[in-house]
């Protein structure tokens, strides 16, 4: 069979092609009909099936057409040559003539297959004749048809009666879209870009292929650091793609086209605004043909189903008509918009209609647009503000727009100016949040924030002390000052005050913003001290606050979600992390486009724990590239170190070196915990790249982290020191992780405590538990440690050897496991080779220590690394040095 995966229209359809071909060859089958929207790949699939069958049966092509639908037997005209005009009116004569054409095939034991493209345009007479032959088992049917209006007459009835097997061709799933984009572009593609293209094309392979091709030509899709990305959330469409989309809409009635144009200009439209001009039957027809869809959350709103249809229609509508459509579709803004989307939709429609909107409403809409990462919308709205003198609110939103647009220097000037004259507590809070983002983004680190923090504290206190101010506002200002100073300590990596933060009172009368800030800081500190599960519980309350009043609290949405996602990642709660991301960020939003790096971080971290190092490398490198663009959670240093480690474990030395180098240039862009965590992973990566001082670096990082109570960093560094052969790190690792919670933390503690305490049985039990949880590397390490604890009996030793061999084989066969340095391809350092030779010569650990002038414990560490690299568990196996130095 041809390599159908190389054809974009057939991408991901190989199983379906084989299934349909097998079904047509079955004696019980009458035929198959493939149903789906235009461009979904129906024709390509049918042709591939026919190619599969050509060596076995004859395929007779028939094509329907809109122009032939009203002509009896028009689709079969090529097979009815020679009939007189009188014969055309006789179905019996036509049937005999057509069967005569098929006479040779009808004598075969295998009936021919009639391939009918566009069966929704087949005339009724042709359809009836073909179904007569099919039900008589003279032919078989392979047809394609649009999902709406659907197959013609007899085909539709045959499908409903089960005579024809019907296959609905679904759009490509997101994973298939991502893989197809990477094949079309010839390299990795950011997950956010793949999600954007999937949303814009609704997984239609034809539209996706055209959009990718034009994006590459236009420079909308660019390659940066070896990864393809979109240069914004809104791709423009070129003339060929626009023509294809308009052709799809070409046979619409005037009333139908008017509805489609109104939605293209105004976005989602309330059905009530269409009632005066549009008949219900028109809307029903457009819904049936899947050109528009009703909002499931509000049955009173309809919108275009395909986003690209809107792009094509807007480009074809004259400006005057577009203005008229916008004005006719505009409805008054609700007194209290229930969602941020409702507010932005109204303001968008009002601006298109050149309608008056109050400045206060415009500033609210600009704020929403900025917090949803849409600077183009925010700037457009700010341009419509009529206030002659820029207010602090206006300046602040202009600053946020520049931040989103990555103009950091201008954003700094604007936010400083806005805070100078601000008296509104909300403006002050939002301004301080943006200032913190800018300080870290510009690499200044927490240490440089002291003077600004004191200035902001004075500002908050001044706002709270104004004459006639509500006592609750004054109390809120004092609480915010305390939290602000605590946040700087936490950003500096000092987590000793975590317990104080847990006890800090948050009165019921305080603003929700203050509560969110407190819960976010508490969660951040809890994660840093190894308690991500407790952090997740705290953030559940924060999510409740956000859900109750989202618009005023939008400034905190990303930080709350980011802290929660990080907590779930650190606790090993992968499914919950995915669910949280998808709940918070819809695929078709700008936030979903920009922040999809979280999905890569989730998947990459899970793959690391499972030992799927190639998968981990791929996803974490994508995450680094995504977070370079926007990092409101300030974890880029943590993430770059993690990706470097994944590259080292996957055998990608150049990739690891490049990320390690990049890590050093990002200093100051994360808080101290994320910075130290990145350093720990970099040191671990260097250890796997055979750097000699990696273990000493890890021990130094652990010591420094433990002093500041950054226990998660300390545990990470100590754990990697153990992996690299330093068994003296087991006891401090067990002590550091004693208070940890979550699946990962508690598993690590049980391993370290059992290994440090010499409890072989506990290690065997923990190995099985880790295997069940999918943590294969940890399962292997547990058994490796168990073999080093005293001399086990012969039966026990053989049992552990069998279990280790099975686990290593399982790890090697795991999807994406990649270049795992186990028994094959092991490379020993010069010191390890010398020690192995001494072991092979029969020397004990104490004798080797005396010969090498090192401690017996250091010899044990070397042997631990040698065993791991060679995939063995007993020194008796070391009969000779390895062949490869």
PDB file of C-alpha atoms in Angstrom, residues 16-161:
ATOM      1  CA  UNK A  16     -10.072   3.890   8.378  1.00  0.00           C
ATOM      2  CA  UNK A  17      -8.804   3.219   4.840  1.00  0.00           C
ATOM      3  CA  UNK A  18      -7.984  -0.378   5.699  1.00  0.00           C
ATOM      4  CA  UNK A  19     -11.289  -0.864   7.526  1.00  0.00           C
ATOM      5  CA  UNK A  20     -13.373   0.454   4.597  1.00  0.00           C
ATOM      6  CA  UNK A  21     -11.415  -1.646   2.077  1.00  0.00           C
ATOM      7  CA  UNK A  22     -11.939  -4.772   4.186  1.00  0.00           C
ATOM      8  CA  UNK A  23     -15.635  -3.982   4.574  1.00  0.00           C
ATOM      9  CA  UNK A  24     -16.138  -3.675   0.799  1.00  0.00           C
ATOM     10  CA  UNK A  25     -14.445  -7.025   0.259  1.00  0.00           C
ATOM     11  CA  UNK A  26     -16.811  -8.708   2.713  1.00  0.00           C
ATOM     12  CA  UNK A  27     -19.551 -10.777   0.983  1.00  0.00           C
ATOM     13  CA  UNK A  28     -22.176  -9.364   3.375  1.00  0.00           C
ATOM     14  CA  UNK A  29     -21.413  -5.730   2.504  1.00  0.00           C
ATOM     15  CA  UNK A  30     -23.601  -3.721   0.136  1.00  0.00           C
ATOM     16  CA  UNK A  31     -21.468  -0.627   0.344  1.00  0.00           C
ATOM     17  CA  UNK A  32     -20.022   2.213   2.365  1.00  0.00           C
ATOM     18  CA  UNK A  33     -20.765   5.921   2.422  1.00  0.00           C
ATOM     19  CA  UNK A  34     -18.232   8.421   3.801  1.00  0.00           C
ATOM     20  CA  UNK A  35     -19.832  11.537   5.273  1.00  0.00           C
ATOM     21  CA  UNK A  36     -18.142  14.765   6.333  1.00  0.00           C
ATOM     22  CA  UNK A  37     -17.687  18.460   5.684  1.00  0.00           C
ATOM     23  CA  UNK A  38     -15.891  19.900   2.668  1.00  0.00           C
ATOM     24  CA  UNK A  39     -12.115  19.487   2.825  1.00  0.00           C
ATOM     25  CA  UNK A  40     -12.231  16.850   5.543  1.00  0.00           C
ATOM     26  CA  UNK A  41     -10.637  14.263   3.249  1.00  0.00           C
ATOM     27  CA  UNK A  42     -13.626  12.142   2.098  1.00  0.00           C
ATOM     28  CA  UNK A  43     -12.567  12.049  -1.557  1.00  0.00           C
ATOM     29  CA  UNK A  44      -8.926  11.313  -0.724  1.00  0.00           C
ATOM     30  CA  UNK A  45      -9.967   8.446   1.556  1.00  0.00           C
ATOM     31  CA  UNK A  46     -12.330   7.012  -1.091  1.00  0.00           C
ATOM     32  CA  UNK A  47      -9.650   7.189  -3.772  1.00  0.00           C
ATOM     33  CA  UNK A  48      -7.127   5.535  -1.524  1.00  0.00           C
ATOM     34  CA  UNK A  49      -9.609   2.747  -0.800  1.00  0.00           C
ATOM     35  CA  UNK A  50     -10.182   2.324  -4.535  1.00  0.00           C
ATOM     36  CA  UNK A  51      -6.421   2.117  -5.072  1.00  0.00           C
ATOM     37  CA  UNK A  52      -6.330  -0.613  -2.420  1.00  0.00           C
ATOM     38  CA  UNK A  53      -8.994  -2.560  -4.323  1.00  0.00           C
ATOM     39  CA  UNK A  54      -7.864  -2.074  -7.946  1.00  0.00           C
ATOM     40  CA  UNK A  55      -5.865  -5.296  -8.059  1.00  0.00           C
ATOM     41  CA  UNK A  56      -8.909  -7.230  -6.869  1.00  0.00           C
ATOM     42  CA  UNK A  57     -12.003  -5.544  -8.343  1.00  0.00           C
ATOM     43  CA  UNK A  58     -12.835  -2.958 -10.951  1.00  0.00           C
ATOM     44  CA  UNK A  59     -13.692   0.494  -9.666  1.00  0.00           C
ATOM     45  CA  UNK A  60     -16.217   2.466 -11.737  1.00  0.00           C
ATOM     46  CA  UNK A  61     -16.132   6.215 -11.029  1.00  0.00           C
ATOM     47  CA  UNK A  62     -19.336   8.290 -10.896  1.00  0.00           C
ATOM     48  CA  UNK A  63     -19.432  11.937  -9.875  1.00  0.00           C
ATOM     49  CA  UNK A  64     -22.392  13.980  -8.741  1.00  0.00           C
ATOM     50  CA  UNK A  65     -22.663  17.649  -9.527  1.00  0.00           C
ATOM     51  CA  UNK A  66     -24.925  20.512  -8.518  1.00  0.00           C
ATOM     52  CA  UNK A  67     -25.607  21.270 -12.177  1.00  0.00           C
ATOM     53  CA  UNK A  68     -26.573  17.652 -12.961  1.00  0.00           C
ATOM     54  CA  UNK A  69     -28.786  17.063  -9.920  1.00  0.00           C
ATOM     55  CA  UNK A  70     -31.959  18.025 -11.775  1.00  0.00           C
ATOM     56  CA  UNK A  71     -31.114  15.929 -14.886  1.00  0.00           C
ATOM     57  CA  UNK A  72     -32.346  12.317 -14.725  1.00  0.00           C
ATOM     58  CA  UNK A  73     -29.389   9.912 -14.924  1.00  0.00           C
ATOM     59  CA  UNK A  74     -27.074  12.897 -15.427  1.00  0.00           C
ATOM     60  CA  UNK A  75     -24.374  11.365 -13.209  1.00  0.00           C
ATOM     61  CA  UNK A  76     -24.378   8.199 -15.387  1.00  0.00           C
ATOM     62  CA  UNK A  77     -24.369   9.990 -18.760  1.00  0.00           C
ATOM     63  CA  UNK A  78     -20.849   8.815 -19.662  1.00  0.00           C
ATOM     64  CA  UNK A  79     -22.064   5.205 -19.453  1.00  0.00           C
ATOM     65  CA  UNK A  80     -25.268   5.753 -21.445  1.00  0.00           C
ATOM     66  CA  UNK A  81     -23.757   6.866 -24.753  1.00  0.00           C
ATOM     67  CA  UNK A  82     -25.770   5.622 -27.781  1.00  0.00           C
ATOM     68  CA  UNK A  83     -29.230   5.713 -26.232  1.00  0.00           C
ATOM     69  CA  UNK A  84     -32.005   7.338 -28.229  1.00  0.00           C
ATOM     70  CA  UNK A  85     -34.143  10.120 -26.825  1.00  0.00           C
ATOM     71  CA  UNK A  86     -37.031   7.684 -26.463  1.00  0.00           C
ATOM     72  CA  UNK A  87     -34.886   5.272 -24.443  1.00  0.00           C
ATOM     73  CA  UNK A  88     -33.959   7.982 -21.956  1.00  0.00           C
ATOM     74  CA  UNK A  89     -37.514   7.917 -20.568  1.00  0.00           C
ATOM     75  CA  UNK A  90     -37.387   4.151 -19.927  1.00  0.00           C
ATOM     76  CA  UNK A  91     -35.724   3.135 -16.643  1.00  0.00           C
ATOM     77  CA  UNK A  92     -35.696  -0.511 -17.757  1.00  0.00           C
ATOM     78  CA  UNK A  93     -33.800   0.310 -20.965  1.00  0.00           C
ATOM     79  CA  UNK A  94     -31.298   2.448 -19.066  1.00  0.00           C
ATOM     80  CA  UNK A  95     -30.769  -0.315 -16.528  1.00  0.00           C
ATOM     81  CA  UNK A  96     -30.107  -2.889 -19.266  1.00  0.00           C
ATOM     82  CA  UNK A  97     -27.733  -0.490 -21.087  1.00  0.00           C
ATOM     83  CA  UNK A  98     -25.779   0.206 -17.918  1.00  0.00           C
ATOM     84  CA  UNK A  99     -25.589  -3.495 -17.037  1.00  0.00           C
ATOM     85  CA  UNK A 100     -24.359  -4.195 -20.555  1.00  0.00           C
ATOM     86  CA  UNK A 101     -21.517  -1.752 -19.884  1.00  0.00           C
ATOM     87  CA  UNK A 102     -20.757  -3.770 -16.748  1.00  0.00           C
ATOM     88  CA  UNK A 103     -21.205  -7.160 -18.403  1.00  0.00           C
ATOM     89  CA  UNK A 104     -17.583  -8.242 -18.064  1.00  0.00           C
ATOM     90  CA  UNK A 105     -17.433  -7.227 -14.414  1.00  0.00           C
ATOM     91  CA  UNK A 106     -20.803  -8.788 -13.617  1.00  0.00           C
ATOM     92  CA  UNK A 107     -19.472 -12.198 -14.693  1.00  0.00           C
ATOM     93  CA  UNK A 108     -16.698 -11.906 -12.107  1.00  0.00           C
ATOM     94  CA  UNK A 109     -17.139 -13.526  -8.721  1.00  0.00           C
ATOM     95  CA  UNK A 110     -16.285 -10.185  -7.073  1.00  0.00           C
ATOM     96  CA  UNK A 111     -18.805  -7.411  -7.867  1.00  0.00           C
ATOM     97  CA  UNK A 112     -17.361  -4.103  -9.140  1.00  0.00           C
ATOM     98  CA  UNK A 113     -17.306  -1.094  -6.853  1.00  0.00           C
ATOM     99  CA  UNK A 114     -19.065   2.061  -8.020  1.00  0.00           C
ATOM    100  CA  UNK A 115     -17.155   5.018  -6.596  1.00  0.00           C
ATOM    101  CA  UNK A 116     -19.521   7.993  -6.258  1.00  0.00           C
ATOM    102  CA  UNK A 117     -17.999  11.332  -5.322  1.00  0.00           C
ATOM    103  CA  UNK A 118     -20.315  14.080  -3.991  1.00  0.00           C
ATOM    104  CA  UNK A 119     -23.301  11.762  -3.579  1.00  0.00           C
ATOM    105  CA  UNK A 120     -25.225  14.660  -2.034  1.00  0.00           C
ATOM    106  CA  UNK A 121     -25.415  16.083  -5.586  1.00  0.00           C
ATOM    107  CA  UNK A 122     -26.506  12.811  -7.228  1.00  0.00           C
ATOM    108  CA  UNK A 123     -29.779  12.912  -9.174  1.00  0.00           C
ATOM    109  CA  UNK A 124     -32.543  10.710  -7.783  1.00  0.00           C
ATOM    110  CA  UNK A 125     -32.755   8.462 -10.860  1.00  0.00           C
ATOM    111  CA  UNK A 126     -29.042   7.593 -10.851  1.00  0.00           C
ATOM    112  CA  UNK A 127     -29.191   7.011  -7.118  1.00  0.00           C
ATOM    113  CA  UNK A 128     -32.163   4.630  -7.464  1.00  0.00           C
ATOM    114  CA  UNK A 129     -30.551   2.643 -10.289  1.00  0.00           C
ATOM    115  CA  UNK A 130     -27.275   2.166  -8.412  1.00  0.00           C
ATOM    116  CA  UNK A 131     -29.053   1.067  -5.234  1.00  0.00           C
ATOM    117  CA  UNK A 132     -31.134  -1.436  -7.254  1.00  0.00           C
ATOM    118  CA  UNK A 133     -27.920  -3.021  -8.525  1.00  0.00           C
ATOM    119  CA  UNK A 134     -26.330  -2.902  -5.058  1.00  0.00           C
ATOM    120  CA  UNK A 135     -29.245  -4.586  -3.293  1.00  0.00           C
ATOM    121  CA  UNK A 136     -29.241  -7.241  -6.032  1.00  0.00           C
ATOM    122  CA  UNK A 137     -25.555  -7.841  -5.167  1.00  0.00           C
ATOM    123  CA  UNK A 138     -24.493  -6.895  -8.708  1.00  0.00           C
ATOM    124  CA  UNK A 139     -22.282  -4.012  -7.543  1.00  0.00           C
ATOM    125  CA  UNK A 140     -20.991  -2.480  -4.364  1.00  0.00           C
ATOM    126  CA  UNK A 141     -21.143   1.197  -3.469  1.00  0.00           C
ATOM    127  CA  UNK A 142     -18.404   3.478  -2.169  1.00  0.00           C
ATOM    128  CA  UNK A 143     -19.799   7.023  -1.892  1.00  0.00           C
ATOM    129  CA  UNK A 144     -18.831  10.353  -0.376  1.00  0.00           C
ATOM    130  CA  UNK A 145     -21.274  13.008   0.738  1.00  0.00           C
ATOM    131  CA  UNK A 146     -21.440  16.223   2.703  1.00  0.00           C
ATOM    132  CA  UNK A 147     -22.772  15.856   6.208  1.00  0.00           C
ATOM    133  CA  UNK A 148     -25.283  18.585   5.366  1.00  0.00           C
ATOM    134  CA  UNK A 149     -27.442  18.433   3.248  1.00  0.00           C
ATOM    135  CA  UNK A 150     -26.410  14.755   3.345  1.00  0.00           C
ATOM    136  CA  UNK A 151     -26.637  11.884   0.832  1.00  0.00           C
ATOM    137  CA  UNK A 152     -29.369  11.949  -1.795  1.00  0.00           C
ATOM    138  CA  UNK A 153     -32.677  10.058  -1.637  1.00  0.00           C
ATOM    139  CA  UNK A 154     -32.090   6.334  -1.852  1.00  0.00           C
ATOM    140  CA  UNK A 155     -28.607   6.531  -0.350  1.00  0.00           C
ATOM    141  CA  UNK A 156     -29.947   8.295   2.728  1.00  0.00           C
ATOM    142  CA  UNK A 157     -32.705   5.705   3.154  1.00  0.00           C
ATOM    143  CA  UNK A 158     -30.257   2.831   2.617  1.00  0.00           C
ATOM    144  CA  UNK A 159     -27.949   4.276   5.265  1.00  0.00           C
ATOM    145  CA  UNK A 160     -30.811   4.652   7.755  1.00  0.00           C
ATOM    146  CA  UNK A 161     -31.922   1.058   7.042  1.00  0.00           C
TER     147      UNK A 161
END
